[in-house]
Amino acid sequence: MGQFNDTFESPDFYQIDDLLSDEHKLIRESTRDFVKKEITPYIEDWCQQATFHYPIVKKFGDMGLFGPFVDEKYGGGGLDYISYGLIMQEIERGDSGMRSTASVQGSLVMYPIYKFGSEEQKMKYLPKLASGEMLGCFGLTEPDHGSNPGGMVTNFKDMGDHYLLNGAKMWISNSPKADIAVVWAKNEEGRIHGLIVERGMEGFTTPETHNKWSLRASATGELVFDNVKVPKENLLPGKSGLGAPMMCLDSARYGIAWGVVGAAMDCYESARKYSLERIQFGKPIGSFQLIQKKLAEMLTEITKAQLVNWKLGKMMNEGKANSNHISMAKRNNVEIALKIAREARQIHGGMGITGEYPMMRHMMNLESVITYEGTHDIHLLILGKEITGIQAFF
Ligand SMILES: Cc1cc2nc3c(=O)[nH]c(=O)nc-3n(C[C@H](O)[C@H](O)[C@H](O)COP(=O)(O)OP(=O)(O)OC[C@H]3O[C@@H](n4cnc5c(N)ncnc54)[C@H](O)[C@@H]3O)c2cc1C
């Protein structure tokens, strides 16, 4: 059972709530209440025990937290991108591993089926994914191809009445428990396609990755394909090439930009409260200038990131946001969240390293978040290319 009474309220220094609709605020509050009830009382134990609490999948589904941007016809919420962002913010305020589960299901599994799938595929998978009856994962990264996914070696051959899939994927969130995997693989011409691989197909295994110090409440594993016969109707027909998985990553990275602000706000709020309660040299530590400097800088960075997210959300809604805009928000917001987690940890002194407070868990989680969905430096190179027109990847 959990160790603290969760009284979290988000800071809103620039009255950004004025920019949100009543529906946005309702979605945020209901997700926050859900997180307070279903995640924060238990997350410390799940992380200490490195357990993925599988029943949360159905609960996320019941709350409509999976793929909220998907059309209601397919079981989604038909919501806008600011709603999606607020949901990610609230879940990650609880834990980045929990948000990873929801991000993968929504942006990396439902999104490609929704955008590139056939009508039959949409009807077959999306309602079950939305309701949490089915869990999915997204296989792009390989042991030898992380930042350079275009070099992938996982491949499939056309065998007439089916495809034969071979290869391996690594670092795959949700994989050990997933019912389906959206897998990116090359055909005989070297063109990348998405295939839906189902658990139970012969030759398909999902070994779990153990001993992580980060995202311990999220299950991570491999996907291994040893002559897997994939039915032809499982190929996503709507888009091929590296641009297809990259579109999914844009959607997920957008959610991360919001999500990490939730983690940052949790750390800031904990530090603010602690600084007023903890007495040293006869005074609350919050009365010392050095502590105030830390808190002032945290709130400034959170406020800037909130504004970036809101404007990016508007651009997403209007179809004006591109990968470069998303890279800037993901890169900036993860960096400030990680710095805030570290500073907040210091404000708590020795207590900051314990599970009594959330900073150390958030900090360790954010070390994965700064690496996955494009590393911090890869996003910098994306922006560098946008600014100069010169690519510096290779
Ligand atoms: C917990 C976790 C969950 C994940 N979940 C998923 C998932 O669900 N699905 C999925 O497909 N993947 C997933 N990933 C994989 C993740 O996206 C990759 O780890 C990430 O893309 C980086 O690849 P890599 O680890 O191979 O690092 P590498 O690509 O080997 O990079 C190592 C270092 O080299 C740097 N580098 C690489 N190329 C350049 C360059 N051109 N210029 C300068 N520096 C460079 C990088 O910035 C990094 O610092 C997950 C990873 C983690 C840790």
Short mmCIF file of C-alpha atoms and ligand atoms in Angstrom, two decimals:
data_model
loop_
_atom_site.label_atom_id
_atom_site.label_comp_id
_atom_site.label_asym_id
_atom_site.label_seq_id
_atom_site.Cartn_x
_atom_site.Cartn_y
_atom_site.Cartn_z
CA MET A 1 0.00 0.00 0.00
CA GLY A 2 1.17 3.49 -0.66
CA GLN A 3 3.08 5.71 1.64
CA PHE A 4 1.63 9.16 1.18
CA ASN A 5 -1.58 11.05 0.86
CA ASP A 6 -1.54 12.46 -2.66
CA THR A 7 -2.74 16.07 -2.51
CA PHE A 8 -1.11 17.16 -5.77
CA GLU A 9 -2.31 20.39 -7.42
CA SER A 10 -0.46 21.61 -10.50
CA PRO A 11 1.23 25.01 -10.47
CA ASP A 12 -0.33 27.47 -12.94
CA PHE A 13 1.77 30.59 -12.56
CA TYR A 14 0.79 32.14 -15.92
CA GLN A 15 -2.92 31.22 -15.63
CA ILE A 16 -2.64 28.81 -18.53
CA ASP A 17 -5.94 27.32 -17.39
CA ASP A 18 -7.52 30.35 -19.07
CA LEU A 19 -6.36 28.86 -22.38
CA LEU A 20 -8.06 25.52 -21.75
CA SER A 21 -11.68 24.67 -22.48
CA ASP A 22 -14.00 23.34 -19.79
CA GLU A 23 -13.72 19.92 -21.45
CA HIS A 24 -9.90 20.05 -21.23
CA LYS A 25 -10.09 20.89 -17.53
CA LEU A 26 -12.61 18.11 -16.90
CA ILE A 27 -10.40 15.56 -18.67
CA ARG A 28 -7.37 16.71 -16.70
CA GLU A 29 -9.20 16.56 -13.37
CA SER A 30 -10.73 13.13 -14.00
CA THR A 31 -7.34 11.74 -15.10
CA ARG A 32 -5.71 13.32 -12.04
CA ASP A 33 -8.29 11.73 -9.75
CA PHE A 34 -7.73 8.39 -11.46
CA VAL A 35 -3.97 8.67 -10.96
CA LYS A 36 -4.42 9.57 -7.29
CA LYS A 37 -6.61 6.52 -6.79
CA GLU A 38 -5.03 3.90 -9.03
CA ILE A 39 -1.35 4.84 -9.38
CA THR A 40 0.24 7.00 -6.69
CA PRO A 41 -0.77 4.78 -3.72
CA TYR A 42 0.96 1.78 -5.30
CA ILE A 43 3.67 3.05 -7.65
CA GLU A 44 6.49 3.00 -5.14
CA ASP A 45 5.90 -0.70 -4.45
CA TRP A 46 5.58 -1.55 -8.15
CA CYS A 47 8.86 0.20 -8.89
CA GLN A 48 10.72 -1.25 -5.91
CA GLN A 49 9.57 -4.70 -6.99
CA ALA A 50 10.11 -3.97 -10.71
CA THR A 51 6.56 -5.10 -11.44
CA PHE A 52 4.37 -4.16 -14.36
CA HIS A 53 0.91 -4.09 -12.78
CA TYR A 54 -1.01 -5.61 -15.67
CA PRO A 55 -4.56 -4.89 -14.33
CA ILE A 56 -3.83 -1.18 -14.91
CA VAL A 57 -4.25 -1.83 -18.66
CA LYS A 58 -7.98 -2.51 -18.34
CA LYS A 59 -8.36 0.41 -15.95
CA PHE A 60 -6.69 2.76 -18.44
CA GLY A 61 -9.05 1.40 -21.08
CA ASP A 62 -12.13 1.89 -18.93
CA MET A 63 -11.07 5.50 -18.33
CA GLY A 64 -10.64 6.15 -22.07
CA LEU A 65 -6.93 6.94 -21.68
CA PHE A 66 -5.76 4.86 -24.67
CA GLY A 67 -5.66 6.62 -28.04
CA PRO A 68 -8.02 9.44 -27.06
CA PHE A 69 -7.48 11.05 -30.50
CA VAL A 70 -8.86 7.97 -32.31
CA ASP A 71 -12.36 8.30 -33.78
CA GLU A 72 -15.23 7.14 -31.57
CA LYS A 73 -16.26 4.73 -34.33
CA TYR A 74 -13.20 2.65 -33.44
CA GLY A 75 -13.56 2.95 -29.66
CA GLY A 76 -11.44 6.10 -29.23
CA GLY A 77 -12.47 9.31 -27.54
CA GLY A 78 -12.44 11.57 -30.62
CA LEU A 79 -10.58 14.15 -28.49
CA ASP A 80 -8.15 16.86 -29.57
CA TYR A 81 -4.38 16.93 -29.06
CA ILE A 82 -4.48 19.21 -26.01
CA SER A 83 -6.71 16.64 -24.30
CA TYR A 84 -4.21 13.93 -25.26
CA GLY A 85 -1.37 16.03 -23.87
CA LEU A 86 -3.17 16.68 -20.58
CA ILE A 87 -3.86 12.96 -20.17
CA MET A 88 -0.17 12.16 -20.70
CA GLN A 89 0.83 14.93 -18.27
CA GLU A 90 -1.38 13.53 -15.53
CA ILE A 91 -0.34 9.90 -16.03
CA GLU A 92 3.36 10.80 -16.03
CA ARG A 93 2.85 12.91 -12.92
CA GLY A 94 2.09 9.48 -11.46
CA ASP A 95 4.95 7.68 -13.20
CA SER A 96 6.80 7.73 -16.54
CA GLY A 97 6.54 3.94 -16.80
CA MET A 98 2.75 4.12 -16.58
CA ARG A 99 2.75 6.89 -19.19
CA SER A 100 4.99 4.76 -21.40
CA THR A 101 2.38 1.99 -21.37
CA ALA A 102 -0.32 4.46 -22.41
CA SER A 103 1.90 6.23 -24.99
CA VAL A 104 2.88 3.00 -26.69
CA GLN A 105 -0.68 1.72 -26.81
CA GLY A 106 -2.11 5.02 -28.10
CA SER A 107 0.57 6.59 -30.28
CA LEU A 108 2.62 3.60 -31.38
CA VAL A 109 0.04 0.83 -31.76
CA MET A 110 -3.40 2.42 -32.21
CA TYR A 111 -2.07 5.36 -34.23
CA PRO A 112 -0.41 3.30 -37.03
CA ILE A 113 -3.45 1.00 -37.27
CA TYR A 114 -5.74 4.05 -37.32
CA LYS A 115 -3.68 5.96 -39.89
CA PHE A 116 -2.24 3.19 -42.09
CA GLY A 117 -4.52 0.21 -41.40
CA SER A 118 -7.27 -1.29 -43.56
CA GLU A 119 -10.88 -0.94 -42.42
CA GLU A 120 -10.83 -4.62 -41.37
CA GLN A 121 -7.68 -4.09 -39.30
CA LYS A 122 -9.17 -1.00 -37.65
CA MET A 123 -12.38 -2.82 -36.73
CA LYS A 124 -10.50 -5.90 -35.55
CA TYR A 125 -7.93 -4.25 -33.29
CA LEU A 126 -8.76 -0.64 -32.37
CA PRO A 127 -11.83 -1.19 -30.12
CA LYS A 128 -10.01 -3.89 -28.12
CA LEU A 129 -6.88 -1.75 -27.80
CA ALA A 130 -8.95 1.27 -26.73
CA SER A 131 -10.79 -0.70 -24.06
CA GLY A 132 -7.65 -2.35 -22.70
CA GLU A 133 -8.84 -5.85 -23.62
CA MET A 134 -5.73 -6.03 -25.75
CA LEU A 135 -2.22 -4.65 -25.10
CA GLY A 136 0.13 -3.74 -27.93
CA CYS A 137 3.78 -2.90 -28.47
CA PHE A 138 5.84 -1.20 -31.18
CA GLY A 139 8.96 -2.80 -32.60
CA LEU A 140 11.35 -0.45 -34.35
CA THR A 141 14.66 -0.52 -32.43
CA GLU A 142 17.05 -3.41 -33.03
CA PRO A 143 20.18 -4.50 -31.16
CA ASP A 144 22.41 -2.88 -33.81
CA HIS A 145 20.07 -0.11 -34.98
CA GLY A 146 18.81 2.38 -32.41
CA SER A 147 19.28 6.01 -33.49
CA ASN A 148 19.57 4.76 -37.06
CA PRO A 149 16.41 2.65 -37.49
CA GLY A 150 16.64 2.85 -41.28
CA GLY A 151 19.53 0.38 -41.06
CA MET A 152 17.22 -2.32 -39.64
CA VAL A 153 17.82 -5.92 -40.68
CA THR A 154 14.49 -7.44 -39.63
CA ASN A 155 12.91 -8.56 -42.89
CA PHE A 156 10.03 -10.44 -44.48
CA LYS A 157 9.70 -12.46 -47.65
CA ASP A 158 6.60 -12.92 -49.77
CA MET A 159 5.82 -16.65 -49.70
CA GLY A 160 2.71 -16.40 -51.86
CA ASP A 161 -0.05 -16.96 -49.31
CA HIS A 162 1.82 -15.42 -46.33
CA TYR A 163 4.91 -13.42 -45.32
CA LEU A 164 7.88 -15.02 -43.57
CA LEU A 165 9.31 -12.70 -40.89
CA ASN A 166 12.82 -12.95 -39.43
CA GLY A 167 14.87 -10.73 -37.14
CA ALA A 168 14.82 -9.24 -33.65
CA LYS A 169 13.79 -6.05 -31.92
CA MET A 170 15.17 -4.76 -28.63
CA TRP A 171 14.08 -2.36 -25.88
CA ILE A 172 10.41 -2.82 -26.62
CA SER A 173 8.01 -1.35 -24.05
CA ASN A 174 5.06 -3.63 -23.16
CA SER A 175 6.54 -6.52 -25.18
CA PRO A 176 6.49 -9.24 -22.47
CA LYS A 177 2.73 -8.79 -21.97
CA ALA A 178 1.62 -7.58 -25.40
CA ASP A 179 -1.05 -9.41 -27.37
CA ILE A 180 0.05 -7.80 -30.63
CA ALA A 181 3.17 -6.06 -31.93
CA VAL A 182 3.30 -3.46 -34.70
CA VAL A 183 6.63 -4.47 -36.23
CA TRP A 184 8.67 -2.52 -38.78
CA ALA A 185 10.56 -4.72 -41.20
CA LYS A 186 12.05 -4.58 -44.70
CA ASN A 187 10.63 -6.42 -47.68
CA GLU A 188 12.80 -8.06 -50.34
CA GLU A 189 13.30 -4.67 -52.04
CA GLY A 190 14.49 -3.14 -48.75
CA ARG A 191 11.30 -1.07 -48.28
CA ILE A 192 10.09 -0.69 -44.66
CA HIS A 193 6.53 -1.83 -43.89
CA GLY A 194 4.48 -2.26 -40.73
CA LEU A 195 3.16 -5.74 -39.88
CA ILE A 196 0.81 -6.74 -37.08
CA VAL A 197 2.27 -9.79 -35.35
CA GLU A 198 0.08 -11.62 -32.84
CA ARG A 199 1.17 -13.49 -29.72
CA GLY A 200 0.87 -17.19 -30.38
CA MET A 201 2.21 -17.08 -33.93
CA GLU A 202 4.79 -19.85 -34.22
CA GLY A 203 8.38 -18.62 -33.93
CA PHE A 204 7.43 -15.35 -32.20
CA THR A 205 8.81 -14.84 -28.66
CA THR A 206 9.06 -11.83 -26.31
CA PRO A 207 11.85 -12.32 -23.72
CA GLU A 208 11.76 -9.77 -20.89
CA THR A 209 14.64 -7.36 -20.16
CA HIS A 210 15.55 -7.50 -16.47
CA ASN A 211 17.58 -5.39 -14.01
CA LYS A 212 16.53 -1.94 -15.25
CA TRP A 213 17.12 0.98 -12.87
CA SER A 214 14.57 3.03 -14.81
CA LEU A 215 10.91 2.62 -15.82
CA ARG A 216 10.69 -0.26 -13.37
CA ALA A 217 6.88 -0.24 -13.40
CA SER A 218 6.88 -0.75 -17.18
CA ALA A 219 7.65 -4.09 -18.80
CA THR A 220 10.41 -3.95 -21.42
CA GLY A 221 11.60 -6.79 -23.62
CA GLU A 222 12.68 -8.10 -26.98
CA LEU A 223 10.72 -9.33 -29.98
CA VAL A 224 12.26 -12.34 -31.69
CA PHE A 225 11.02 -13.57 -35.07
CA ASP A 226 12.22 -16.98 -36.18
CA ASN A 227 10.51 -17.79 -39.47
CA VAL A 228 7.19 -16.35 -38.30
CA LYS A 229 4.35 -16.88 -40.80
CA VAL A 230 2.44 -13.60 -40.88
CA PRO A 231 -0.89 -13.58 -42.77
CA LYS A 232 -0.88 -11.16 -45.68
CA GLU A 233 -3.86 -9.28 -44.29
CA ASN A 234 -1.65 -8.25 -41.33
CA LEU A 235 0.47 -5.84 -43.41
CA LEU A 236 -0.47 -2.18 -42.85
CA PRO A 237 -1.41 -1.10 -46.38
CA GLY A 238 -1.67 2.68 -45.96
CA LYS A 239 1.95 3.78 -45.79
CA SER A 240 5.46 2.36 -46.17
CA GLY A 241 9.02 3.67 -45.81
CA LEU A 242 10.74 5.06 -42.72
CA GLY A 243 8.29 7.97 -42.69
CA ALA A 244 5.55 5.65 -41.43
CA PRO A 245 7.15 4.74 -38.07
CA MET A 246 8.44 8.31 -37.82
CA MET A 247 4.86 9.63 -37.94
CA CYS A 248 4.03 7.35 -35.00
CA LEU A 249 7.06 8.64 -33.13
CA ASP A 250 5.92 12.23 -33.70
CA SER A 251 2.63 11.45 -32.00
CA ALA A 252 4.39 9.69 -29.09
CA ARG A 253 7.05 12.40 -28.73
CA TYR A 254 4.31 15.01 -28.53
CA GLY A 255 2.78 13.06 -25.62
CA ILE A 256 6.18 12.83 -23.94
CA ALA A 257 6.63 16.61 -24.15
CA TRP A 258 3.48 16.95 -22.03
CA GLY A 259 4.09 13.92 -19.87
CA VAL A 260 7.46 14.98 -18.50
CA VAL A 261 6.00 18.31 -17.37
CA GLY A 262 3.77 16.20 -15.13
CA ALA A 263 6.85 14.54 -13.60
CA ALA A 264 8.54 17.96 -13.22
CA MET A 265 5.47 19.42 -11.49
CA ASP A 266 5.35 16.49 -9.06
CA CYS A 267 9.00 17.07 -8.11
CA TYR A 268 8.54 20.85 -7.81
CA GLU A 269 5.44 20.53 -5.63
CA SER A 270 7.13 18.03 -3.36
CA ALA A 271 10.19 20.32 -3.00
CA ARG A 272 8.08 23.42 -2.36
CA LYS A 273 6.13 21.70 0.41
CA TYR A 274 9.23 20.13 1.95
CA SER A 275 11.08 23.47 1.96
CA LEU A 276 8.34 24.97 4.11
CA GLU A 277 8.26 22.06 6.57
CA ARG A 278 11.92 21.19 7.01
CA ILE A 279 13.63 23.26 9.71
CA GLN A 280 17.40 23.77 9.76
CA PHE A 281 19.30 26.48 11.65
CA GLY A 282 15.99 27.31 13.34
CA LYS A 283 14.17 28.24 10.14
CA PRO A 284 12.31 26.48 7.29
CA ILE A 285 14.89 25.74 4.59
CA GLY A 286 12.57 27.61 2.18
CA SER A 287 13.73 30.83 3.85
CA PHE A 288 17.27 30.40 2.50
CA GLN A 289 18.08 32.20 -0.74
CA LEU A 290 19.74 29.18 -2.33
CA ILE A 291 16.60 27.08 -1.86
CA GLN A 292 14.41 29.91 -3.17
CA LYS A 293 16.65 30.20 -6.25
CA LYS A 294 16.12 26.53 -7.00
CA LEU A 295 12.34 26.80 -6.57
CA ALA A 296 12.10 30.00 -8.62
CA GLU A 297 14.05 28.44 -11.48
CA MET A 298 11.95 25.26 -11.38
CA LEU A 299 8.69 27.19 -11.59
CA THR A 300 10.06 29.34 -14.42
CA GLU A 301 11.04 26.29 -16.48
CA ILE A 302 7.74 24.52 -15.78
CA THR A 303 5.80 27.62 -16.86
CA LYS A 304 7.80 27.94 -20.10
CA ALA A 305 7.27 24.24 -20.86
CA GLN A 306 3.53 24.49 -20.16
CA LEU A 307 3.26 27.33 -22.67
CA VAL A 308 5.30 25.44 -25.27
CA ASN A 309 3.00 22.44 -24.85
CA TRP A 310 -0.18 24.43 -25.11
CA LYS A 311 0.97 26.21 -28.30
CA LEU A 312 2.26 22.96 -29.79
CA GLY A 313 -1.08 21.34 -28.98
CA LYS A 314 -2.89 24.13 -30.84
CA MET A 315 -0.58 23.62 -33.82
CA MET A 316 -1.21 19.86 -33.71
CA ASN A 317 -4.95 20.47 -33.69
CA GLU A 318 -4.64 22.80 -36.68
CA GLY A 319 -2.34 20.42 -38.58
CA LYS A 320 0.49 22.98 -38.46
CA ALA A 321 3.01 21.14 -36.27
CA ASN A 322 5.86 19.21 -37.87
CA SER A 323 8.55 16.86 -36.53
CA ASN A 324 10.92 19.76 -35.84
CA HIS A 325 8.43 21.53 -33.59
CA ILE A 326 7.84 18.28 -31.72
CA SER A 327 11.59 17.59 -31.37
CA MET A 328 12.14 20.99 -29.75
CA ALA A 329 9.38 20.41 -27.19
CA LYS A 330 10.41 16.82 -26.40
CA ARG A 331 14.07 17.76 -26.04
CA ASN A 332 13.53 20.88 -23.95
CA ASN A 333 10.89 19.47 -21.66
CA VAL A 334 12.70 16.21 -20.85
CA GLU A 335 15.85 18.17 -20.06
CA ILE A 336 14.12 20.60 -17.71
CA ALA A 337 12.19 17.77 -16.05
CA LEU A 338 15.40 15.87 -15.36
CA LYS A 339 17.10 18.99 -13.95
CA ILE A 340 14.06 19.73 -11.77
CA ALA A 341 14.01 16.15 -10.48
CA ARG A 342 17.70 16.47 -9.51
CA GLU A 343 17.29 19.88 -7.83
CA ALA A 344 14.14 18.73 -6.02
CA ARG A 345 16.00 15.67 -4.82
CA GLN A 346 18.69 17.91 -3.35
CA ILE A 347 16.14 20.10 -1.58
CA HIS A 348 14.92 16.96 0.22
CA GLY A 349 18.46 16.21 1.43
CA GLY A 350 18.91 12.59 2.48
CA MET A 351 15.16 12.01 2.51
CA GLY A 352 15.23 12.68 -1.22
CA ILE A 353 16.84 9.34 -1.99
CA THR A 354 14.05 7.36 -0.32
CA GLY A 355 10.75 6.13 -1.70
CA GLU A 356 8.94 8.45 0.74
CA TYR A 357 9.20 11.07 -1.98
CA PRO A 358 8.86 10.69 -5.76
CA MET A 359 11.94 12.56 -7.09
CA MET A 360 14.44 9.72 -7.24
CA ARG A 361 11.94 7.51 -9.08
CA HIS A 362 11.09 10.29 -11.53
CA MET A 363 14.78 11.04 -12.03
CA MET A 364 15.64 7.46 -12.85
CA ASN A 365 12.61 7.16 -15.14
CA LEU A 366 13.56 10.33 -17.00
CA GLU A 367 16.96 8.83 -17.85
CA SER A 368 15.06 6.47 -20.17
CA VAL A 369 12.74 9.19 -21.42
CA ILE A 370 15.71 11.36 -22.45
CA THR A 371 17.01 8.42 -24.51
CA TYR A 372 13.94 6.80 -26.05
CA GLU A 373 11.86 8.20 -28.89
CA GLY A 374 15.02 9.86 -30.22
CA THR A 375 17.92 10.61 -27.89
CA HIS A 376 18.52 14.12 -26.58
CA ASP A 377 21.36 14.62 -29.08
CA ILE A 378 19.40 13.22 -32.01
CA HIS A 379 16.68 15.82 -31.40
CA LEU A 380 19.40 18.46 -31.33
CA LEU A 381 20.63 17.24 -34.73
CA ILE A 382 17.06 17.34 -36.07
CA LEU A 383 16.82 20.98 -35.01
CA GLY A 384 20.31 21.73 -36.33
CA LYS A 385 19.28 20.40 -39.73
CA GLU A 386 16.10 22.48 -39.67
CA ILE A 387 18.06 25.63 -38.82
CA THR A 388 20.98 25.21 -41.25
CA GLY A 389 19.57 22.92 -43.91
CA ILE A 390 22.63 20.70 -43.36
CA GLN A 391 22.22 17.24 -41.86
CA ALA A 392 24.94 16.24 -39.39
CA PHE A 393 23.81 12.68 -38.63
CA PHE A 394 26.50 10.97 -40.72
C1 LIG B 1 13.18 1.76 -21.40
C2 LIG B 1 13.20 1.86 -22.88
C3 LIG B 1 12.04 1.61 -23.60
C4 LIG B 1 12.05 1.66 -25.00
N1 LIG B 1 10.91 1.36 -25.70
C5 LIG B 1 10.98 1.23 -27.07
C6 LIG B 1 9.85 0.75 -27.81
O1 LIG B 1 8.78 0.52 -27.25
N2 LIG B 1 9.99 0.54 -29.14
C7 LIG B 1 11.17 0.79 -29.80
O2 LIG B 1 11.23 0.56 -31.01
N3 LIG B 1 12.25 1.27 -29.13
C8 LIG B 1 12.18 1.49 -27.78
N4 LIG B 1 13.28 1.95 -27.07
C9 LIG B 1 14.53 2.15 -27.80
C10 LIG B 1 15.00 3.58 -27.88
O3 LIG B 1 14.20 4.30 -28.79
C11 LIG B 1 16.49 3.58 -28.24
O4 LIG B 1 17.18 3.18 -27.07
C12 LIG B 1 16.98 4.92 -28.72
O5 LIG B 1 16.45 5.22 -29.99
C13 LIG B 1 18.51 4.98 -28.81
O6 LIG B 1 19.03 3.87 -29.47
P1 LIG B 1 20.23 3.05 -28.79
O7 LIG B 1 19.87 2.74 -27.38
O8 LIG B 1 20.57 1.94 -29.70
O9 LIG B 1 21.42 4.09 -28.72
P2 LIG B 1 22.44 4.45 -29.91
O10 LIG B 1 21.70 4.80 -31.14
O11 LIG B 1 23.49 3.41 -29.98
O12 LIG B 1 23.08 5.80 -29.33
C14 LIG B 1 24.14 5.79 -28.36
C15 LIG B 1 24.63 7.24 -28.21
O13 LIG B 1 25.16 7.69 -29.45
C16 LIG B 1 24.54 8.90 -29.82
N5 LIG B 1 24.45 8.98 -31.28
C17 LIG B 1 23.92 8.06 -32.14
N6 LIG B 1 24.00 8.51 -33.40
C18 LIG B 1 24.57 9.74 -33.34
C19 LIG B 1 24.90 10.73 -34.31
N7 LIG B 1 24.64 10.56 -35.61
N8 LIG B 1 25.48 11.87 -33.88
C20 LIG B 1 25.73 12.08 -32.56
N9 LIG B 1 25.43 11.19 -31.60
C21 LIG B 1 24.85 10.04 -31.99
C22 LIG B 1 23.19 8.89 -29.17
O14 LIG B 1 22.65 10.20 -28.99
C23 LIG B 1 23.49 8.21 -27.84
O15 LIG B 1 23.98 9.17 -26.93
C24 LIG B 1 13.25 1.99 -25.67
C25 LIG B 1 14.41 2.28 -24.93
C26 LIG B 1 14.39 2.23 -23.55
C27 LIG B 1 15.65 2.54 -22.79
#
